[in-house]
Short mmCIF file of C-alpha atoms in Angstrom, two decimals:
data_model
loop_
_atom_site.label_atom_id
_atom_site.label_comp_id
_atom_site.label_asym_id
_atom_site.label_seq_id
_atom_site.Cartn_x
_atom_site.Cartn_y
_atom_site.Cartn_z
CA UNK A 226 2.05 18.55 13.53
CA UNK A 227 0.22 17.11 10.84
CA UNK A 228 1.11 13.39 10.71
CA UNK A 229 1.06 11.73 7.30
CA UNK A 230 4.08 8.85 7.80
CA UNK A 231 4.53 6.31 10.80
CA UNK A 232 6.67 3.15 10.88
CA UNK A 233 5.25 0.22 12.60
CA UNK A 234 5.57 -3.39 13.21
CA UNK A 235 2.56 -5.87 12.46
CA UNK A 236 2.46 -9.65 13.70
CA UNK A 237 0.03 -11.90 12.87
CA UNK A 238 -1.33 -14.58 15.47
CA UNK A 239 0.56 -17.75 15.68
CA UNK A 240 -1.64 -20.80 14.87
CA UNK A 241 -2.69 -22.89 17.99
CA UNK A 242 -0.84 -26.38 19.09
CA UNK A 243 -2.75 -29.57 18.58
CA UNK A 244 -3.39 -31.66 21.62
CA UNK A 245 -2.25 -34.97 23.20
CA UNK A 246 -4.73 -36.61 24.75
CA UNK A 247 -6.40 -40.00 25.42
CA UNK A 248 -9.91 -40.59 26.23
CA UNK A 249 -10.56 -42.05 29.66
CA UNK A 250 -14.13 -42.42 30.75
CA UNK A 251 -15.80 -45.25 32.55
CA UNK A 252 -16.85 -48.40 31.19
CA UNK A 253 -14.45 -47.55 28.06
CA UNK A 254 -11.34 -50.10 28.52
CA UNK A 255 -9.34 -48.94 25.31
CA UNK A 256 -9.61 -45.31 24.85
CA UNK A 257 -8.02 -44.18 21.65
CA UNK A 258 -6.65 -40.49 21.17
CA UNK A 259 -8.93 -37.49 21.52
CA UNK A 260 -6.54 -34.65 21.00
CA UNK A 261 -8.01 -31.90 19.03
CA UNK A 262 -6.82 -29.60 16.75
CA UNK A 263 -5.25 -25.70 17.85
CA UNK A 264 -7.07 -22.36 16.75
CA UNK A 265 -5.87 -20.77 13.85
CA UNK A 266 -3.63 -17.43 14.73
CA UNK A 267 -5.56 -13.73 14.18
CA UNK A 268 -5.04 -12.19 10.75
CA UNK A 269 -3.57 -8.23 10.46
CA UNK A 270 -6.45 -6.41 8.39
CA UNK A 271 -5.96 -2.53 7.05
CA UNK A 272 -8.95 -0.72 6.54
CA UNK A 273 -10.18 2.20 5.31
CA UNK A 274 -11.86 4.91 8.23
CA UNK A 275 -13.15 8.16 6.46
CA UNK A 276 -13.69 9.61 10.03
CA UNK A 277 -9.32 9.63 9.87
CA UNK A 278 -7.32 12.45 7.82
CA UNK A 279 -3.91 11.63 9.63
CA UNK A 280 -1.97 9.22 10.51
CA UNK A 281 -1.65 10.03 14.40
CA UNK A 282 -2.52 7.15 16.17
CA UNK A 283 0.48 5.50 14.82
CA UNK A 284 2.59 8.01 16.09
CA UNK A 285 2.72 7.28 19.64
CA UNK A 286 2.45 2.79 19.09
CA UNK A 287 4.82 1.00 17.52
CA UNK A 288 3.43 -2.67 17.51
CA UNK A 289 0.60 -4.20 16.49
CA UNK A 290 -0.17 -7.90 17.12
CA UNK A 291 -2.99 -10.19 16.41
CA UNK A 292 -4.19 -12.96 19.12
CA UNK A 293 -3.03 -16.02 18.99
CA UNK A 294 -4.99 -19.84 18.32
CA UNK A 295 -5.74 -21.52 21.72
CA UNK A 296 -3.90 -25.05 21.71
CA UNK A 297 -6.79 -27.87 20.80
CA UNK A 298 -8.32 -29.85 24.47
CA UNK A 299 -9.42 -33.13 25.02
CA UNK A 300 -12.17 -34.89 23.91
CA UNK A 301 -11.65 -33.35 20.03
CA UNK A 302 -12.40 -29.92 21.67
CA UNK A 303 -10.75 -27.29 18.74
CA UNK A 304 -9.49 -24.52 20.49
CA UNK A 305 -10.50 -20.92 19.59
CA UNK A 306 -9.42 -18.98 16.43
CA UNK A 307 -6.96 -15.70 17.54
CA UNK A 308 -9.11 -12.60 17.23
CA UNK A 309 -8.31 -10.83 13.86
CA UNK A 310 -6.25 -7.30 14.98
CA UNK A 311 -7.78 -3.85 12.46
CA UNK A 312 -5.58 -1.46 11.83
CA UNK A 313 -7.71 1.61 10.49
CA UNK A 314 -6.56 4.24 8.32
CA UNK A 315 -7.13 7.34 6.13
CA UNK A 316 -8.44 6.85 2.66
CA UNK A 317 -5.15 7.10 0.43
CA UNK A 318 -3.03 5.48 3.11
CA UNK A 319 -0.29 3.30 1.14
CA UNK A 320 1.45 0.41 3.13
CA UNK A 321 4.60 -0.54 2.54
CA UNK A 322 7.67 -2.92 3.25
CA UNK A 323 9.83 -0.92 5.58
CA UNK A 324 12.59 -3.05 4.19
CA UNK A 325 12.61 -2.31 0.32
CA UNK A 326 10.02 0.61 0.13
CA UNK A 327 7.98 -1.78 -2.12
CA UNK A 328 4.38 -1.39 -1.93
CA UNK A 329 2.21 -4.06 0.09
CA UNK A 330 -1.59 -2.30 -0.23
CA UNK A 331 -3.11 1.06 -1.65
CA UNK A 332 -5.98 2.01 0.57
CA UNK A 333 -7.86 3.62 -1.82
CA UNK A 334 -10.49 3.85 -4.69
CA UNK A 335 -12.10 0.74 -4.13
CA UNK A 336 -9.96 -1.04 -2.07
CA UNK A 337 -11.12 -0.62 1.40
CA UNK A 338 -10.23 -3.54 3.60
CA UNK A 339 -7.42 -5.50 3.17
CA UNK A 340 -5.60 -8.96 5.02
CA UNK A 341 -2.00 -7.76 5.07
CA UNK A 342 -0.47 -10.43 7.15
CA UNK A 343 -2.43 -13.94 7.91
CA UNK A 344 -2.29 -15.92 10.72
CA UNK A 345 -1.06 -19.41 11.43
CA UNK A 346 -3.03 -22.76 10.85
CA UNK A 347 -3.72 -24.56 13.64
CA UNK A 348 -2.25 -27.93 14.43
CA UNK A 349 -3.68 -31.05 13.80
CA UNK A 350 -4.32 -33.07 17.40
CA UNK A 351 -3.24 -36.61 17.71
CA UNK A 352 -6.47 -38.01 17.08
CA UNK A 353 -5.70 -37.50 13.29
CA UNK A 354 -2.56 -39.71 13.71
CA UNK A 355 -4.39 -42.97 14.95
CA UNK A 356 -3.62 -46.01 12.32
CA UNK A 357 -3.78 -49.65 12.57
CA UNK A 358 -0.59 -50.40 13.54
CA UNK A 359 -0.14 -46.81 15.51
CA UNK A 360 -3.10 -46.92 17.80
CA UNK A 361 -1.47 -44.69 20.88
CA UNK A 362 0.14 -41.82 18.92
CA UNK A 363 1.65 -39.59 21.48
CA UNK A 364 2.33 -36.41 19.38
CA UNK A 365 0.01 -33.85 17.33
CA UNK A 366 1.49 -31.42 15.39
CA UNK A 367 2.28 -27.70 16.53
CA UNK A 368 0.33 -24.57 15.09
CA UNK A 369 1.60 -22.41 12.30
CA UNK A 370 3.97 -19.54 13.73
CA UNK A 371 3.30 -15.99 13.09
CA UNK A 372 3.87 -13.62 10.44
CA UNK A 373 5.77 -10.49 11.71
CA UNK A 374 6.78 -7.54 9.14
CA UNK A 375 7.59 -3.98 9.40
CA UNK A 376 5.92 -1.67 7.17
CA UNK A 377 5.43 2.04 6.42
CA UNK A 378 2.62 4.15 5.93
CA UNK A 379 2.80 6.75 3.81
CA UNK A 380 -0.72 8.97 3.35
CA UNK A 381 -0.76 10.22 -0.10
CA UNK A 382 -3.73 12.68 -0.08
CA UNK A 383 -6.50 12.18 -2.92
CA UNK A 384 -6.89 14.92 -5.44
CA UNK A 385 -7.78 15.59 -8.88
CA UNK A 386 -6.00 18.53 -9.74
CA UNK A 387 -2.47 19.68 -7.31
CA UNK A 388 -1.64 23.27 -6.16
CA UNK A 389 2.16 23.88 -5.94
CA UNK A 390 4.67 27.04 -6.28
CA UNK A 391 6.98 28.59 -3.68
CA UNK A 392 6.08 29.71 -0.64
CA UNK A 393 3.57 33.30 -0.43
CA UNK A 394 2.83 33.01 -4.57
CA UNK A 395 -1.14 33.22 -2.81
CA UNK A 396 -2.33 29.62 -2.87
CA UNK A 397 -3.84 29.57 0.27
CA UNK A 398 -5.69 32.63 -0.48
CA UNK A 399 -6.96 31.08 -4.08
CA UNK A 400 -8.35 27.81 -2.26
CA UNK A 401 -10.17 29.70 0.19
CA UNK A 402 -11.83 31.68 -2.64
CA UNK A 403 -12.51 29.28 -4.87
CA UNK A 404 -13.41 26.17 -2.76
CA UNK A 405 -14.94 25.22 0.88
CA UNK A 406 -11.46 24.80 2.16
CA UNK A 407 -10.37 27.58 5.57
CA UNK A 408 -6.64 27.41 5.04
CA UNK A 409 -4.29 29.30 7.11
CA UNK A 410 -3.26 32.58 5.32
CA UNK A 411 -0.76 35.00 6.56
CA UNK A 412 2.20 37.07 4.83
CA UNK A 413 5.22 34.87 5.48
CA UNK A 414 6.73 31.65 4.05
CA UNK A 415 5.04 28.29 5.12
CA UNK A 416 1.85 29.60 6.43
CA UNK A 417 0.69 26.12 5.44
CA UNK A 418 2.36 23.43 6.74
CA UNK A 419 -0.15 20.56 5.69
CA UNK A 420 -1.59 19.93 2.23
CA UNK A 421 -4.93 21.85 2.52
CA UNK A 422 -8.01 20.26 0.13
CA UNK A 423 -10.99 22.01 -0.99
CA UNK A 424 -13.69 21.01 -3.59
CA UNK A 425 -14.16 23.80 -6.64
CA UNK A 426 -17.87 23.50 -7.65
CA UNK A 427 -18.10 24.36 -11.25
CA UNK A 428 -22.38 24.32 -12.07
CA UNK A 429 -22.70 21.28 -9.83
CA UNK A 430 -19.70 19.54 -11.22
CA UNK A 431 -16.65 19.96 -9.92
CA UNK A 432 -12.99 18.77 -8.58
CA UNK A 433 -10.72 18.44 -5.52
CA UNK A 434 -7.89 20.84 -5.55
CA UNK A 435 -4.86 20.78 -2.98
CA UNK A 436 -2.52 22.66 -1.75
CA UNK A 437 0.88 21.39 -1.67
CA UNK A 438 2.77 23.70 0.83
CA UNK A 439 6.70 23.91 1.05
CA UNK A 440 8.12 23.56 -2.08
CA UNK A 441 11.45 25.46 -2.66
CA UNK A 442 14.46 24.71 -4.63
CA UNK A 443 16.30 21.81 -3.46
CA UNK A 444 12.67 20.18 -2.01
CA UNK A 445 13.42 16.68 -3.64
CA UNK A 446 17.10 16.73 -1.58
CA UNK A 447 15.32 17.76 1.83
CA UNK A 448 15.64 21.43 1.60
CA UNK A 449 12.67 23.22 3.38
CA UNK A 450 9.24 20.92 3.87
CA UNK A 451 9.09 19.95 0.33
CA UNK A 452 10.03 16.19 0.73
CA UNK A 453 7.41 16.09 3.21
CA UNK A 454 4.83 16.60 1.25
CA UNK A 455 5.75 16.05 -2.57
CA UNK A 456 4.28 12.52 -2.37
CA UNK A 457 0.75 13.93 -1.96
CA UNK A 458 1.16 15.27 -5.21
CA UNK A 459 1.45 11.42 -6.87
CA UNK A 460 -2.20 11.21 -7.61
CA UNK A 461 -3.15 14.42 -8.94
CA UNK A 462 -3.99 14.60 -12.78
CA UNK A 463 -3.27 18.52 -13.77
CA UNK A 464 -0.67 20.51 -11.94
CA UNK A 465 -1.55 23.98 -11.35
CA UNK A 466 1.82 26.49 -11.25
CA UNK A 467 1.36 29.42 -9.42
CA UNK A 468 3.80 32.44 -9.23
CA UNK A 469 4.17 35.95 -8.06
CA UNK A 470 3.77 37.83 -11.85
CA UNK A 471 3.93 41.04 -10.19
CA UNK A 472 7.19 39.93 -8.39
CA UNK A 473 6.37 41.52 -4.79
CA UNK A 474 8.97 39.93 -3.16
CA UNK A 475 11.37 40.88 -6.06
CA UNK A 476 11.73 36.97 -7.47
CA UNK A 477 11.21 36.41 -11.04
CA UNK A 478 8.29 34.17 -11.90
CA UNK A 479 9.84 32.25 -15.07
CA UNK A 480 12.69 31.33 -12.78
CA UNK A 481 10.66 30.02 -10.38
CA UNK A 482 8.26 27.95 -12.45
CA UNK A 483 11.63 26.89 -13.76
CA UNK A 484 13.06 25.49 -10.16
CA UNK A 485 10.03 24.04 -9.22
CA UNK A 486 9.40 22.35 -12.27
CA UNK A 487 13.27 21.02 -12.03
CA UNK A 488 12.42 19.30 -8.17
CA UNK A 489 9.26 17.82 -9.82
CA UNK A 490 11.39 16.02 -12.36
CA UNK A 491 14.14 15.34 -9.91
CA UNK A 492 11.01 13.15 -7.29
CA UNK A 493 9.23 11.65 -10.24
CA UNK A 494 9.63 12.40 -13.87
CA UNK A 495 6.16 11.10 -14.42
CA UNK A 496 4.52 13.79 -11.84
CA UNK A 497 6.61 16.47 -13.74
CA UNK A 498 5.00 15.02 -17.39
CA UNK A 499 1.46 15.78 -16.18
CA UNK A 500 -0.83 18.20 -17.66
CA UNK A 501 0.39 22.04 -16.25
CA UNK A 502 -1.44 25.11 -16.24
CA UNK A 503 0.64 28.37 -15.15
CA UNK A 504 -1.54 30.69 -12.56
CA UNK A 505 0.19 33.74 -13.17
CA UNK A 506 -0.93 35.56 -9.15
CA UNK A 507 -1.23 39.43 -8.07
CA UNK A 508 -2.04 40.70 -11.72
CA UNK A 509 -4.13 43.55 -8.93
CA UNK A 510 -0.20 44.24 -8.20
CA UNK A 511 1.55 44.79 -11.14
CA UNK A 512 2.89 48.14 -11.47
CA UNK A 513 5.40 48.06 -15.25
CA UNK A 514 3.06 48.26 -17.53
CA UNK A 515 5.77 48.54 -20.41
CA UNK A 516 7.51 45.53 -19.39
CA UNK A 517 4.34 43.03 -19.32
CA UNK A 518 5.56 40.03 -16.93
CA UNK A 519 2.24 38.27 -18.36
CA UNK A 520 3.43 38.68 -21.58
CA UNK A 521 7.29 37.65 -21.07
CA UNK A 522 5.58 34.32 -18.82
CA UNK A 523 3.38 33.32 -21.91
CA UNK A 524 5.72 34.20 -24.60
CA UNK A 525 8.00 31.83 -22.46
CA UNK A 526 5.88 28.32 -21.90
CA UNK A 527 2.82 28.88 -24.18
CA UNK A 528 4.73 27.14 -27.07
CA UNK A 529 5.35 24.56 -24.85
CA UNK A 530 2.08 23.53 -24.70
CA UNK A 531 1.33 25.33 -21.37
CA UNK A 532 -1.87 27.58 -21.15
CA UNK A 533 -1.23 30.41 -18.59
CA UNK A 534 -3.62 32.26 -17.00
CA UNK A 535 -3.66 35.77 -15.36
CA UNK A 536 -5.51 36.30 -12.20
CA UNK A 537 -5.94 37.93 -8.79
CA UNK A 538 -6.41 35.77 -6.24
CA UNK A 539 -7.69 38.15 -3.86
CA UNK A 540 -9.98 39.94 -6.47
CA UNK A 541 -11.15 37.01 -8.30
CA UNK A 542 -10.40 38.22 -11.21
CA UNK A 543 -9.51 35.27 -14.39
CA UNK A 544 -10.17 32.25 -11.65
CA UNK A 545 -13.51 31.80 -13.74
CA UNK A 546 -11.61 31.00 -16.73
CA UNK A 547 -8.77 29.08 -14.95
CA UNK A 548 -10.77 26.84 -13.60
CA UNK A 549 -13.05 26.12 -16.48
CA UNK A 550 -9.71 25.44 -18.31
CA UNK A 551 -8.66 22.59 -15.69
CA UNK A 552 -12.22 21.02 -15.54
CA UNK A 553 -11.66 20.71 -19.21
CA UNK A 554 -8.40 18.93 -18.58
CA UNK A 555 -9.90 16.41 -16.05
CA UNK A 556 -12.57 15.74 -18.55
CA UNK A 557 -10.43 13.91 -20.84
CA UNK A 558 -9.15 12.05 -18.51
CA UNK A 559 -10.07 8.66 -16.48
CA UNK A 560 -11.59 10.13 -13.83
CA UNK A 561 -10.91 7.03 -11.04
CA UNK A 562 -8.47 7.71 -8.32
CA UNK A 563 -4.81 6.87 -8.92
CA UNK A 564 -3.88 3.88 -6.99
CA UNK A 565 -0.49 1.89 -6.87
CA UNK A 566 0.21 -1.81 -7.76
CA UNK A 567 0.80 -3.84 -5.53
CA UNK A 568 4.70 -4.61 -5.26
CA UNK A 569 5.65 -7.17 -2.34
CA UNK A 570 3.63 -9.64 -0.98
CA UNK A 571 4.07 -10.87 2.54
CA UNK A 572 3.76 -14.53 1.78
CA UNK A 573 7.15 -14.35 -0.14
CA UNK A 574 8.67 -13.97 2.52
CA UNK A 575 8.33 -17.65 2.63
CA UNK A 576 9.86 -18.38 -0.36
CA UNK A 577 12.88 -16.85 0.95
CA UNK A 578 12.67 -18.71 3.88
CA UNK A 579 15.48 -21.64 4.13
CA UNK A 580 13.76 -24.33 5.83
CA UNK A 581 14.40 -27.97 4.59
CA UNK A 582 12.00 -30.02 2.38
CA UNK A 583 12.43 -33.45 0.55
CA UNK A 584 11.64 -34.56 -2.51
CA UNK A 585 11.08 -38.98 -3.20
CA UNK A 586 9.48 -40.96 -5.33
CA UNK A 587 6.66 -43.13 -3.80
CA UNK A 588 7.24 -46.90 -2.74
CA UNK A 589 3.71 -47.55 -2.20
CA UNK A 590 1.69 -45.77 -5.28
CA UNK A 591 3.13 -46.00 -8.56
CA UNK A 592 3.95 -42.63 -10.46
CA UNK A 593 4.02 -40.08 -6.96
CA UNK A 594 5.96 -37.91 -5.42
CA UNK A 595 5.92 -37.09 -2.04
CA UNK A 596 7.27 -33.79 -1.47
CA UNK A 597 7.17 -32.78 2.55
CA UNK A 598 9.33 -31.00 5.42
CA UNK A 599 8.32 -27.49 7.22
CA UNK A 600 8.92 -25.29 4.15
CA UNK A 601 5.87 -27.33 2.93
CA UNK A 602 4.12 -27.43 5.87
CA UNK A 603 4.27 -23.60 6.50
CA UNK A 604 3.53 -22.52 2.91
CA UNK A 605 0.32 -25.07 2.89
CA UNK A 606 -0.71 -23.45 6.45
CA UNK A 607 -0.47 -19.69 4.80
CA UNK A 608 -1.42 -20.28 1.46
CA UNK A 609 -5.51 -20.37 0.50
CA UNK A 610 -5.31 -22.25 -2.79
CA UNK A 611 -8.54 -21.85 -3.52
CA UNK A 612 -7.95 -18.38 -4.44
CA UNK A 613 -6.62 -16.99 -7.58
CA UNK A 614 -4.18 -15.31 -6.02
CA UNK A 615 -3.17 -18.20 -3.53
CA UNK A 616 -2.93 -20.68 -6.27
CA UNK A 617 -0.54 -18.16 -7.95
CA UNK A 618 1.29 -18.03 -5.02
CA UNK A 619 1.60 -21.66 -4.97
CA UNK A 620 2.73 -22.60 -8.47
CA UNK A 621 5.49 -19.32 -7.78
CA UNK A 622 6.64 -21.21 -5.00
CA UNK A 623 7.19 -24.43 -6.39
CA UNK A 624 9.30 -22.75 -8.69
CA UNK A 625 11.23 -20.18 -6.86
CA UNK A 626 12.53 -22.79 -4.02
CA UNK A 627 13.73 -24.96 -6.36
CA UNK A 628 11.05 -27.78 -5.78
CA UNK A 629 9.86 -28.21 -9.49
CA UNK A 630 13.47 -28.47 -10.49
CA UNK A 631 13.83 -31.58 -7.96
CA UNK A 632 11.20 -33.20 -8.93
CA UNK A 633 12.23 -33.13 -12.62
CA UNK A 634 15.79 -34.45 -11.18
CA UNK A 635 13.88 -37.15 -9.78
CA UNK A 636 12.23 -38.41 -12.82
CA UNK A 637 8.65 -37.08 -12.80
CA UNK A 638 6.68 -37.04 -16.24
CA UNK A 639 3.84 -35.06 -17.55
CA UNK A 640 0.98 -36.96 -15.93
CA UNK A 641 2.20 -37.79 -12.29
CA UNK A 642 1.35 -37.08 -9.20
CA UNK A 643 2.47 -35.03 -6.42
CA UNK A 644 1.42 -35.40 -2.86
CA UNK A 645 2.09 -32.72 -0.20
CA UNK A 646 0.31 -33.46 2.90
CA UNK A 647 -3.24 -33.69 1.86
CA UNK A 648 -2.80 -31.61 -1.23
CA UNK A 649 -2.03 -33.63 -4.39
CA UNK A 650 -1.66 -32.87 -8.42
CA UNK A 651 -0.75 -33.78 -11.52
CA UNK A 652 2.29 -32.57 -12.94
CA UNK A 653 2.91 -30.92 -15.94
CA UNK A 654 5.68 -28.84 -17.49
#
């Protein structure tokens, strides 16, 4: 069975505990604290494998965890980072919040390796706690926990131009002809029963064409295997409608270009408003000359814009043209690989986190704010602020939990500083 979804659950590592220790070695009378600090937790990476064309592995594991930091030792030893856990994947592999459906990472075009979940920070030992007047601190603080999510992955295959109709129209039997691809081909519905792709070479230029098997009416509802396999249709660019014109199996083409057309709209209006080009199949077959169903099928959708084309797939006969016509298509268009935005981002799941925080004005250092408590301390451990898109992060945080509004409740102007931890700033609206 051809595997292109699989729910799983990813957890990052959980950042190391900082150590307690004093130092006690010989000739030393007053040992102060040598504690050192935990490993940081293992981060969960996605990355792209182009051996991989399903998603099978997932299939038969459900969880996926990343090692753990090793608590700090004496003497200021740091203990070990958690190994980083790789998840890989097919090319076109989309990851998403099992939750809300949202989209966490696209692994495609150039996006090839990707930190879905990070790990914890380590904790500090209690050698970073030492002071004047606290010279035997007997605490350190404990590492970062993990990150744990469930996602879904969802392999959208990756082709220029898509290859849909009802079942026994012929696609199989035009991919084999006109591409590398050995699809399955026999004279009953759902021969195929996985997208097939094959790459048309048109005078050394060409396109990837696929074939999107089980589409019948009521495919966007669940009917038949269509809403198995309509989402590899999302990134195609042209749409290329095939039907029986001879109508072997007594069906009447403009109805079904109709229907199909109708669960397009009904998955994604914006798949259905794509570029279309009507394959008009088994011209070889056509026996009522009088009553041309070429002529009824163009006199019906032409005006609309849509080119069709007669052909035999088993002959050969008008695929020249066809596929000169498509190439044409894709050549006014951006040729780089449909990929989706990203949508949710793991690290707001702190921000909907309720642990407590507090927000005072300095006694010590005129014009700062000391804003601490575990909500700070966790966001700080996950955060890299150095980044772009950590810093982002950051500044959304402040405002989403309600920090920036208690710090203007607590009198901060333009100009002041904040102080969280060992991260401070200067405010400003």
């Amino acid at each position: 069975m051809f595997a292109d979804r699989a729910k799983i659950i990813i957890r990052s590592g959980k950042g190391g505990d900082g150590h307690v220790s004093f130092r006690r070695e010989l000739f030393v009378p007053d040992g102060g604290p040598d504690g050192g600090d935990g490993g940081r937790g293992g981060d969960v990476i996605f990355e792209v494998d182009e051996g991989l064309n399903t998603l099978t592995d997932y299939r038969h594991r459900r969880k996926y965890k990343a090692q753990d930091g090793e608590e700090g030792g004496k003497r200021n030893c740091h203990g070990k980072s958690g190994q980083d856990i790789v998840l890989k994947v097919p090319e076109g592999t989309v990851i998403k919040d099992a939750a809300s459906g949202k989209v966490i990472a696209d692994m495609s075009g150039e996006n090839r390796r990707q930190v879905v979940l990070k790990g914890g920070k380590g904790g500090i030992g209690n050698q970073h706690f030492a002071t004047a007047t606290m010279q035997v601190p007997k605490y350190a603080k404990p590492g970062q926990p993990a990150q744990e999510l469930e996602v879904l992955l969802e392999l959208k295959v990756i082709a220029d131009v898509g290859l849909v109709g009802f079942p026994n129209v012929g696609k199989s039997t035009l991919l084999s002809r006109v591409t590398n691809a050995q699809p399955k081909i026999a004279n009953y519905h759902f021969t195929t029963l996985s997208p097939n792709l094959g790459v048309v070479d048109l005078d050394g230029d060409g396109f990837v064409i696929a074939d999107i098997p089980g589409l019948i009416e009521g495919a966007s509802e669940g009917v038949g295997l269509g809403l198995d396999f309509l989402r590899h249709i999302e990134r195609t660019k042209v749409i290329i409608h095939m039907v029986d014109a001879a109508s072997v199996e007594g069906r009447d083409p403009i109805a079904d270009i109709y229907a199909i057309n109708k669960e397009l709209e009904a998955y994604n209006p914006e798949i259905a408003a794509r570029p279309q080009v009507i394959a008009a199949n088994k011209i070889d077959a056509i026996w009522d000359i009088e009553n041309d169903p070429i002529e009824r099928i163009r006199l019906e959708f032409e005006p609309k814009g849509i080119r069709v084309f007669p052909i035999s797939a088993v002959s050969g006969q008008g695929l020249k043209e066809l596929l000169y016509h498509v190439k044409g298509l894709l050549d006014t268009m951006d040729d780089k690989t449909v990929v989706f935005e990203q949508e949710f981002f793991p690290e707001d799941m702190l921000i909907r986190e309720n642990l407590p925080y507090t927000v005072e004005k300095s006694t010590e250092e005129e014009n700062t704010y000391i804003v601490e408590g575990p909500r700070i301390e966790k966001m700080l451990g996950y955060t890299n602020l150095d980044s772009e898109k950590g810093f982002a992060f950051f500044q959304k945080f402040l405002k989403d939990t309600g920090i920036l509004d208690d710090l203007e409740k607590a009198g901060i102007q333009e100009g002041d500083t904040v102080r969280m931890y060992g991260l401070s700033f200067e405010y400003f609206r």
